[in-house]
């Protein structure tokens, strides 16, 4: 495996891990449910996506051959993250989970 | 009778066929045969689960849109990451987004796009499919968000579905 | 490594047993579920622990013991069927007695309510 | 390799599958198919009984894999006997069920046949984990059957039964894990070879595993202190189900007879006769508990459920003592008590159906219809259950009593069994005289007629105790030979050498 | 052959009796007499053999292992009893013809009577102790049914139960005694046992055996302190009292003592136990008889007394006493049976048995009165009647008994005293009934003589009393001699059966008894007054009370132990498991085996810690149910990760997919349940439970640690070696599942299928009202199917099916397989249910889940059975590689078809389970919604809900 | 190099998982917990991918795929329960 590819893999892995961590930090530190919702839905999705890409490249350079399952993982993650977020937000709005004080606008309660 | 042998949803069949080639780790004789069988059989089994299909769907516009969204996801993710790490408190806002799209599939794609692109999450779709409720993580005004979404995503979608 | 694994099984068992000894069906179901996690890990452990040597021919130099894995797989499935049944049975119990106490009819139960206290969640 | 060993498994399985398919077909068709299945299972069991009579072991290697690697079914005398017992009980209960109790849900017949299949696998299998699977099949089917019928009384006892058995299943798995973790095998014959060789700290693991397995079997058999789930569960089940469940406690006993003499028997070195010193006093305590239960019973159902507990204690005491005579006696008694108790459950249902709101409560009520028939059947059932001459229960107890040699054990066993019989006699005579003779003025409305089918199936089960006396000679010869076969473990171990079907043969 | 026939005939008659019941009383009586007559006739040919001191034996092997054979023996003793049983039996049959009313259940009566006759003959003719035991208990059972013949009478039912309890219980003791004797002797054959007398008596268990045998004999023969059942048995119809409770069954105990005489008698223990019991019974019975106002009560207590007399004689242990005992058996049977029949006639004709009301019957029924008076005189021991003779012998033997010191006086005094009472109550029977003024307030008045034939049996018996009394040697001499010899086991001693032995001490005692008795009767008022000062004990009431209180206590005990508390039962189970595992585990030296520990990597340790924390947190936070559910999902997820970490990809996937389905199921259930659990146990209880949990957890930890560090080898080498070559797959786990242990998998999918069917059946007609809102007080939201979810869920389905197909097809060679694929499909469909609703989805699934399950099972079975056609065992797999042009090399494995069965069964079962639960939701009841436009559907649902 | 990066990445993801668990325990509301476990499941995907690269095997990727496909369903079920009570209706 040439060094360049190794660098790319390493960079993707680190990027992915950092994004994952940042998403988690967001989940841990952001002030209310609705702001926390942003962390996982993107940072984590992107983070895992980067790692999946790294994995794909890694195995493409291994003797046992390529695979594209990683792409499918990404597809499913991207496909499912929005409805998950939607459903959770709906639940939170329904339960009247308090929003942080400086939020403008109102959630619905439908 | 012949109708049953056709591909009821050709785009889906194509998609499934491609997915199978991905899953089967490369295109080969066996994977093509099995892929074809599945690409034919699965839509047959599931077509009744898609009762209302969009009247117009310009599928060729989809890849471009997806690339756009993907790019936005990557770029904007950094913004959110920065926002999370930075000590500044975000200024969140609930925004009602007036929809111009009316096809439910298109609305779902738009809502998903909004959710995936950093800084906004679709919190809800109104029952009459006229308004999206968006939660923006950090924005000054509602208008800039509405504007951005409308121009960047809703317009291409309207072209695709109308 | 073995110690962590053993402690995990211990915690699952302990938690499961404690929940099994509760008076309502829901915690009992949770207890059964958790106990079966513990038991599955235990049965799995009877083939010892292996890292990176999954029992798929040609993918590793050495292979983990495949038999316990097959047994655990069977046990998971059976456990799932049983859990499903017991969940539904507790619903029937609830429907029949208007109460999810494991001993059924509130009127016929030996009173334990001396200690019963209502508490709001969250 | 004779394919007959498959028959008691595949016949009920295919019958059950068929029942699912025809679930919405007219009731008569489903009933006929169900009964045919049960009858064929009995026929297959009888064929196997005939085969087993020559004292050789027959091995059926599932998937043509050599034991100990594949799963084997092993036919010996014990297995054949249990198969016939179960199939005969099942057929008669099934006949009773099609008299009307099978209505309510469309799943009754398939559940019933699945349960039969599970039982048959349990009796045939030569593999410890497959025994677990068989237990689960028969348990899950029994859960379903237990809940069959209307009314809100059975969900709680059902829940208790299920939860306890699920914990029991966990214990079973733990014990399988412990045994496998040392011996590296699951085949029972292989275990019999490997367990005596275990030494050092590993021995304690196997020992603990073996003891846990005993707890599992004791739970199924309802040995004290694991008895208490039984009375309410059985008392709440629909009659043919409760009657069929008379075999369920025997499955626990079967497990003990199957595993312990073989794997932890006299040849097991340091682990010889594992757990039997615990089992004996517990068996007697179970017997006593059963007698107390019978004495205190306020309904006929409860009475008979505790009778079931008595029979468990009576059976396990000689088994724990481990002599060949004792084992033979226990097997004879097992046959007798299973049929009798099953018959009593059916009979009580008939009595209930005649007594309106008095149901099976041991209280005065207006005179019932079919009193002569029902009270005579009760009399015979009670005589056999209490172990009085001239019915088979007496012979079973007599054999058990005779099997002990003088000593402390004899004093305990005799004292307990005979005193137990005495109190049982009091309880039965009281119950019978109140229910059948102590009548008040009035008439019972809504009594359902006792059809010939119901009477026949009930009578046949209770009548087995007469048949057993008539055939006491051959039956006791069979059980003696069975006990001898069980205690001479060499034959079973030989099953490891069973030849496989060769390529192209 | 004739001996078994003698026993068998009455039983055959019993079975036939109900058939003749239609023909009326005469027909059935005749039909019942026939077997008895034949049996009687069958005995006669043997007479010569017996008279010569021989025995007739018949043996047929039955259960050699038990020592139980069908062996019969006829000797003098058994002949004596057999004749009593048959002759009196025939008379009773005749008598009962008139005694019973036509509307009574004569079929049952005669059937039982013949049953009794057969079993009684069985007792006396058995030559095998176990066989005798069987007949012994049958007599108790039949007696129970006969006493309670009038089931509507409370007294009859209670008397019957009491009799059964005492005699049946005694029978159990006897059984134990016989078994001990059998163990000592090594045989139950009478010949062996009687020959082994010295061995038995010298054996350490002899006292136990004797006590047990005596318990059997004494209870049956109503000896003190077990005498109380007999008077209450008099609730039976009089023929029964006469037959069972005076002439025959109560003599069974005496027969037993006589039968086992050579084996057991002749020891001090025998002497003291038997003679003192007899003495006490003799006196007590005589005393009570005096005070009974009930005619049958008097006779019953007199019977007790006479039985005591016979027992006392047998206890004395001398040869002459034994002869006397047997003689008295005959005499008592004759006079007492006739007295009972007379009493029955009086009862029959007056409607009462109360002697205070029955007076002066002489005027109304002189014939009966004469008969009764003769019989009563015999009972009193008046000369020229048979009772006198045996009583005389008894007095003589009581004098001959050499007890030390003053004790020597005891037997004669007791004998005389009993004689006085006997005369007194006999006098009462004669005077109070037939004279003593006029009847008072009789239910039937005026009484008449009974039908002619009803008196014939009495006449025959009274005639016998006279004959024996006057010509003893001719009438019973040879029989008594044969019986005595048979009993003693040696030729009987010289004795004279003369009407008069001259003036001697026994005659004086008789004299004393006679006049003393008359004096006592004349002073009866004082005695009655004296007796009335004591409260009469009602044994039946006591018995009922004891039984009731036993039942109550038993019930309380049962209720306290079997209290219906699952928590207790589970606790017992877990504690049992801990207890039995503790000992072996505590014996282990080191918990860490020879392989030692491997180093920990910190990510695993951290996640392990999270797993542990989540598990404990689930237990700690279980009251908040939703939270607990989330926590247990974490546990499940981490368990799945553990499987990845330790090289079990198949398990990971299985665990994950099962986890999802379980969570959905729990959510479905939680909807109907309270959202939180109240505190229900005390602090102490929780601490106890924590203790148990902690012990269980530590136990599992220790065992796991021990296992993981022990060296190991297993049969799995075989699987690894043969997976590819024999099973055609690289994924050994999958090959084990579908091939090596495919039978387990067949069982496993059966379990799933059964669970689904069971759930479906259980939820049929179950209605549950969900709470109106969540635990926080929010009403549930109205919108049921959110647009976004719906729109995403639909494309998910084909994609998930694709993944499912992928996982399915690769399973044989790589992680995956039918089970996981099935769960993916199921979950994808469940998603449709969640997103679009029950009816919408249901309408789109082509196949009924029942059929899907059945089809899956059928596929699996048929694949397995396919190998049968090729001569291979069930589930033998086959696989091959096919090369197609263009396509390339394909593997075709039968295991794949098997796995397809698994797939179908899993999909069907999983969906059926979840959907069944979904079905009980009240929303899903609204099914008449046009489902084309889902948006409209939502609105419709809303409207409908609002109008509800 | 990759080995070190993998170690660092795993460490970061494990820390991320701990943070998720923190949110899950702290809550304070049920939707927070659902969000936390949803994120945890995605972290698990990351861990499985990283483990696969570390052990150089693709055996585990399908497990990750399964989480991606199925984890979503339990999140949706939980959220729907919180809002609507009835998950399938
Ligand atoms: Na966004
Ligand atoms: Na009078």
PDB file of C-alpha atoms in Angstrom, chain A residues 16 20 40-53 69-86 88, chain B residues 69-70 73 112-113 115-117, chain E residues 788 792 796 799 803, chain F residues 37-49 61 63-73 75-76:
ATOM      1  CA  UNK A  16     -14.201  10.523  11.341  1.00  0.00           C
ATOM      2  CA  UNK A  20     -17.885  11.424  16.065  1.00  0.00           C
ATOM      3  CA  UNK A  40     -25.621  13.344  16.183  1.00  0.00           C
ATOM      4  CA  UNK A  41     -27.631  13.842  13.036  1.00  0.00           C
ATOM      5  CA  UNK A  42     -24.766  15.374  11.208  1.00  0.00           C
ATOM      6  CA  UNK A  43     -21.433  15.308  12.937  1.00  0.00           C
ATOM      7  CA  UNK A  44     -21.771  11.668  13.802  1.00  0.00           C
ATOM      8  CA  UNK A  45     -23.199  10.727  10.449  1.00  0.00           C
ATOM      9  CA  UNK A  46     -20.381  12.443   8.696  1.00  0.00           C
ATOM     10  CA  UNK A  47     -17.870  10.985  11.112  1.00  0.00           C
ATOM     11  CA  UNK A  48     -19.001   7.434  10.544  1.00  0.00           C
ATOM     12  CA  UNK A  49     -19.173   8.137   6.829  1.00  0.00           C
ATOM     13  CA  UNK A  50     -15.521   9.142   6.856  1.00  0.00           C
ATOM     14  CA  UNK A  51     -14.553   6.009   8.672  1.00  0.00           C
ATOM     15  CA  UNK A  52     -16.578   3.853   6.305  1.00  0.00           C
ATOM     16  CA  UNK A  53     -14.762   5.484   3.431  1.00  0.00           C
ATOM     17  CA  UNK A  69     -20.865  -2.691   2.051  1.00  0.00           C
ATOM     18  CA  UNK A  70     -19.488   0.514   3.516  1.00  0.00           C
ATOM     19  CA  UNK A  71     -21.325   2.534   0.885  1.00  0.00           C
ATOM     20  CA  UNK A  72     -24.516   0.833   1.839  1.00  0.00           C
ATOM     21  CA  UNK A  73     -23.871   1.638   5.484  1.00  0.00           C
ATOM     22  CA  UNK A  74     -23.505   5.291   4.559  1.00  0.00           C
ATOM     23  CA  UNK A  75     -26.599   5.232   2.408  1.00  0.00           C
ATOM     24  CA  UNK A  76     -28.677   3.798   5.179  1.00  0.00           C
ATOM     25  CA  UNK A  77     -27.262   6.227   7.704  1.00  0.00           C
ATOM     26  CA  UNK A  78     -28.067   9.189   5.500  1.00  0.00           C
ATOM     27  CA  UNK A  79     -31.471   7.822   4.655  1.00  0.00           C
ATOM     28  CA  UNK A  80     -32.505   7.135   8.222  1.00  0.00           C
ATOM     29  CA  UNK A  81     -31.016  10.049  10.117  1.00  0.00           C
ATOM     30  CA  UNK A  82     -33.653  12.616   9.036  1.00  0.00           C
ATOM     31  CA  UNK A  83     -36.753  10.603   9.890  1.00  0.00           C
ATOM     32  CA  UNK A  84     -35.163   9.635  13.197  1.00  0.00           C
ATOM     33  CA  UNK A  85     -34.518  13.265  13.989  1.00  0.00           C
ATOM     34  CA  UNK A  86     -37.995  14.149  12.847  1.00  0.00           C
ATOM     35  CA  UNK A  88     -37.554  12.465  18.059  1.00  0.00           C
TER      36      UNK A  88
ATOM     37  CA  UNK B  69     -26.289  17.839  -0.755  1.00  0.00           C
ATOM     38  CA  UNK B  70     -23.324  15.638   0.005  1.00  0.00           C
ATOM     39  CA  UNK B  73     -23.136  18.107   4.388  1.00  0.00           C
ATOM     40  CA  UNK B 112     -34.310  15.076   4.786  1.00  0.00           C
ATOM     41  CA  UNK B 113     -31.966  17.448   3.079  1.00  0.00           C
ATOM     42  CA  UNK B 115     -32.056  17.642   8.427  1.00  0.00           C
ATOM     43  CA  UNK B 116     -28.802  16.394   6.968  1.00  0.00           C
ATOM     44  CA  UNK B 117     -27.343  19.726   6.186  1.00  0.00           C
TER      45      UNK B 117
ATOM     46  CA  UNK E 788     -41.739  11.928   6.735  1.00  0.00           C
ATOM     47  CA  UNK E 792     -38.777   7.167   3.963  1.00  0.00           C
ATOM     48  CA  UNK E 796     -36.520   1.308   2.835  1.00  0.00           C
ATOM     49  CA  UNK E 799     -33.608  -1.956   0.045  1.00  0.00           C
ATOM     50  CA  UNK E 803     -29.927  -6.606   2.281  1.00  0.00           C
TER      51      UNK E 803
ATOM     52  CA  UNK F  37     -28.959   5.650  22.322  1.00  0.00           C
ATOM     53  CA  UNK F  38     -29.474   6.409  18.660  1.00  0.00           C
ATOM     54  CA  UNK F  39     -26.107   8.115  18.640  1.00  0.00           C
ATOM     55  CA  UNK F  40     -24.580   5.305  20.615  1.00  0.00           C
ATOM     56  CA  UNK F  41     -25.720   2.860  17.963  1.00  0.00           C
ATOM     57  CA  UNK F  42     -24.015   4.939  15.299  1.00  0.00           C
ATOM     58  CA  UNK F  43     -20.892   5.004  17.425  1.00  0.00           C
ATOM     59  CA  UNK F  44     -21.098   1.250  17.536  1.00  0.00           C
ATOM     60  CA  UNK F  45     -20.994   1.228  13.756  1.00  0.00           C
ATOM     61  CA  UNK F  46     -17.824   3.290  13.946  1.00  0.00           C
ATOM     62  CA  UNK F  47     -16.305   0.934  16.454  1.00  0.00           C
ATOM     63  CA  UNK F  48     -17.109  -2.097  14.353  1.00  0.00           C
ATOM     64  CA  UNK F  49     -15.540  -0.495  11.301  1.00  0.00           C
ATOM     65  CA  UNK F  61     -19.081  -5.045   8.346  1.00  0.00           C
ATOM     66  CA  UNK F  63     -23.011  -6.226  11.599  1.00  0.00           C
ATOM     67  CA  UNK F  64     -22.417  -2.534  11.097  1.00  0.00           C
ATOM     68  CA  UNK F  65     -24.792  -2.540   8.152  1.00  0.00           C
ATOM     69  CA  UNK F  66     -27.383  -4.210  10.316  1.00  0.00           C
ATOM     70  CA  UNK F  67     -27.114  -1.488  12.935  1.00  0.00           C
ATOM     71  CA  UNK F  68     -27.560   1.109  10.219  1.00  0.00           C
ATOM     72  CA  UNK F  69     -30.662  -0.632   8.883  1.00  0.00           C
ATOM     73  CA  UNK F  70     -32.273  -1.715  12.113  1.00  0.00           C
ATOM     74  CA  UNK F  71     -31.138   0.733  14.785  1.00  0.00           C
ATOM     75  CA  UNK F  72     -33.303   3.271  13.074  1.00  0.00           C
ATOM     76  CA  UNK F  73     -36.385   1.151  13.622  1.00  0.00           C
ATOM     77  CA  UNK F  75     -35.320   4.732  17.528  1.00  0.00           C
ATOM     78  CA  UNK F  76     -38.474   5.368  15.547  1.00  0.00           C
TER      79      UNK F  76
END
